mmCIF file of C-alpha atoms in Angstrom:
data_model
loop_
_atom_site.group_PDB
_atom_site.id
_atom_site.type_symbol
_atom_site.label_atom_id
_atom_site.label_comp_id
_atom_site.label_asym_id
_atom_site.label_seq_id
_atom_site.Cartn_x
_atom_site.Cartn_y
_atom_site.Cartn_z
ATOM 1 C CA MET B 1 -34.923 167.575 290.438
ATOM 2 C CA PHE B 2 -35.192 169.235 293.936
ATOM 3 C CA ASP B 3 -32.308 171.230 294.933
ATOM 4 C CA GLY B 4 -33.979 173.658 296.519
ATOM 5 C CA ARG B 5 -33.093 176.740 294.179
ATOM 6 C CA SER B 6 -36.664 177.058 292.363
ATOM 7 C CA ASP B 7 -40.119 178.127 293.585
ATOM 8 C CA HIS B 8 -40.240 175.177 296.192
ATOM 9 C CA GLY B 9 -36.619 176.049 297.981
ATOM 10 C CA PRO B 10 -38.189 178.711 300.705
ATOM 11 C CA PHE B 11 -40.829 175.848 301.417
ATOM 12 C CA ILE B 12 -38.381 173.197 302.309
ATOM 13 C CA GLU B 13 -36.180 175.992 303.965
ATOM 14 C CA ALA B 14 -39.163 176.678 306.437
ATOM 15 C CA GLY B 15 -39.958 173.240 306.901
ATOM 16 C CA ILE B 16 -42.821 172.634 304.981
ATOM 17 C CA PRO B 17 -43.485 169.239 302.568
ATOM 18 C CA ALA B 18 -43.351 170.508 298.931
ATOM 19 C CA GLY B 19 -43.165 168.720 295.708
ATOM 20 C CA GLY B 20 -43.349 169.312 291.699
ATOM 21 C CA THR B 21 -42.493 168.152 288.265
ATOM 22 C CA PHE B 22 -39.163 168.997 286.537
ATOM 23 C CA SER B 23 -39.584 169.821 282.982
ATOM 24 C CA GLY B 24 -35.809 169.591 281.878
ATOM 25 C CA ALA B 25 -36.400 173.212 280.621
ATOM 26 C CA GLU B 26 -32.489 173.952 281.408
ATOM 27 C CA GLU B 27 -31.318 170.592 280.077
ATOM 28 C CA ILE B 28 -29.559 170.974 276.699
ATOM 29 C CA LYS B 29 -31.825 170.159 273.617
ATOM 30 C CA ALA B 30 -29.646 167.266 271.208
ATOM 31 C CA ALA B 31 -29.691 167.629 267.573
ATOM 32 C CA GLU B 32 -31.915 164.631 267.299
ATOM 33 C CA GLU B 33 -34.612 166.065 269.385
ATOM 34 C CA ALA B 34 -34.184 169.432 267.311
ATOM 35 C CA GLN B 35 -34.590 167.501 264.032
ATOM 36 C CA ALA B 36 -37.657 165.758 265.296
ATOM 37 C CA TYR B 37 -39.394 168.639 267.510
ATOM 38 C CA GLY B 38 -37.909 171.923 266.287
ATOM 39 C CA GLY B 39 -36.075 174.466 267.600
ATOM 40 C CA ALA B 40 -32.192 174.904 267.963
ATOM 41 C CA ALA B 41 -29.766 172.075 269.019
ATOM 42 C CA GLY B 42 -27.233 172.605 271.539
ATOM 43 C CA VAL B 43 -29.526 175.153 274.143
ATOM 44 C CA ALA B 44 -31.614 174.871 276.493
ATOM 45 C CA TYR B 45 -35.293 173.294 275.765
ATOM 46 C CA ASP B 46 -36.373 176.695 277.783
ATOM 47 C CA THR B 47 -33.898 179.926 277.028
ATOM 48 C CA CYS B 48 -36.701 181.974 278.877
ATOM 49 C CA ARG B 49 -36.920 180.015 282.235
ATOM 50 C CA HIS B 50 -36.209 182.667 285.262
ATOM 51 C CA GLN B 51 -35.034 185.314 282.564
ATOM 52 C CA ALA B 52 -37.216 188.684 282.065
ATOM 53 C CA CYS B 53 -38.460 187.061 278.758
ATOM 54 C CA ASP B 54 -40.094 184.591 280.736
ATOM 55 C CA THR B 55 -44.034 185.808 280.898
ATOM 56 C CA LEU B 56 -47.211 184.735 279.788
ATOM 57 C CA ALA B 57 -46.911 186.262 276.556
ATOM 58 C CA ASP B 58 -46.093 182.735 274.479
ATOM 59 C CA PRO B 59 -47.350 180.101 277.203
ATOM 60 C CA ASN B 60 -46.717 176.180 275.784
ATOM 61 C CA LEU B 61 -50.482 174.833 276.576
ATOM 62 C CA GLN B 62 -49.166 171.232 275.735
ATOM 63 C CA ALA B 63 -46.565 171.686 278.374
ATOM 64 C CA PHE B 64 -49.453 173.723 280.974
ATOM 65 C CA ASP B 65 -51.688 170.695 280.141
ATOM 66 C CA GLU B 66 -49.334 167.775 280.693
ATOM 67 C CA PHE B 67 -48.258 169.298 283.773
ATOM 68 C CA SER B 68 -51.547 170.405 285.383
ATOM 69 C CA ASP B 69 -52.578 166.494 284.814
ATOM 70 C CA ALA B 70 -49.757 165.437 286.822
ATOM 71 C CA ALA B 71 -50.272 168.017 289.505
ATOM 72 C CA SER B 72 -54.001 167.033 290.009
ATOM 73 C CA HIS B 73 -52.868 163.054 290.217
ATOM 74 C CA ALA B 74 -50.429 164.062 292.514
ATOM 75 C CA VAL B 75 -53.013 166.077 294.640
ATOM 76 C CA ALA B 76 -55.735 163.060 294.209
ATOM 77 C CA THR B 77 -52.962 160.674 295.735
ATOM 78 C CA LEU B 78 -51.960 162.392 298.118
ATOM 79 C CA ALA B 79 -55.454 162.722 299.399
ATOM 80 C CA GLN B 80 -56.062 159.294 299.813
ATOM 81 C CA ARG B 81 -53.331 158.502 301.998
ATOM 82 C CA PRO B 82 -54.260 156.740 305.373
ATOM 83 C CA THR B 83 -52.066 159.208 307.156
ATOM 84 C CA ASP B 84 -50.889 162.628 307.255
ATOM 85 C CA LEU B 85 -47.992 163.890 305.298
ATOM 86 C CA THR B 86 -45.879 164.346 308.293
ATOM 87 C CA ASP B 87 -46.146 160.534 309.467
ATOM 88 C CA GLU B 88 -42.840 159.093 308.014
ATOM 89 C CA ARG B 89 -43.893 155.835 308.318
ATOM 90 C CA ALA B 90 -46.663 155.975 305.877
ATOM 91 C CA PRO B 91 -45.944 153.973 302.682
ATOM 92 C CA ALA B 92 -47.214 154.940 299.250
ATOM 93 C CA PRO B 93 -50.474 154.358 298.031
ATOM 94 C CA GLY B 94 -50.983 150.688 296.999
ATOM 95 C CA ALA B 95 -47.416 149.585 299.053
ATOM 96 C CA PRO B 96 -47.624 146.888 301.341
ATOM 97 C CA GLN B 97 -48.006 148.184 304.815
ATOM 98 C CA PRO B 98 -45.307 147.172 307.872
ATOM 99 C CA PRO B 99 -46.657 146.617 311.168
ATOM 100 C CA GLY B 100 -47.788 149.556 312.859
ATOM 101 C CA ALA B 101 -48.046 151.853 309.744
ATOM 102 C CA GLY B 102 -51.176 154.245 309.666
ATOM 103 C CA VAL B 103 -50.591 154.528 313.558
ATOM 104 C CA PRO B 104 -50.548 158.260 314.500
ATOM 105 C CA GLN B 105 -47.035 159.314 315.967
ATOM 106 C CA ALA B 106 -47.686 161.259 319.244
ATOM 107 C CA GLY B 107 -49.336 163.976 319.472
ATOM 108 C CA ARG B 108 -50.540 163.830 315.910
ATOM 109 C CA ARG B 109 -53.926 162.560 314.958
ATOM 110 C CA ALA B 110 -55.045 160.204 311.914
ATOM 111 C CA LEU B 111 -56.857 161.103 309.313
ATOM 112 C CA SER B 112 -60.105 158.999 308.693
#
């Protein structure tokens, strides 16, 4: 969820493209989830998110592994784009290309 209120907010405000993943850390855990995975129902998945207790003292290594895999995949995918990220006409990798796609806009160069 990119609403501009997290770490990516200042980048977006400065006109710098930003991306990321959403863990749902502030969402509320259901009773069924607490029973299946542990923790308490009716509270946020991560009660320390952006709080003083949000430190490196108790990292969730499984989440770190999963999110670093997602970030690596995103970087590799973006690195293979036929045009730069500022070319709004650039289709997603594997998507059909409309006529003129990949042609740089005036003042921009194509990536090769």
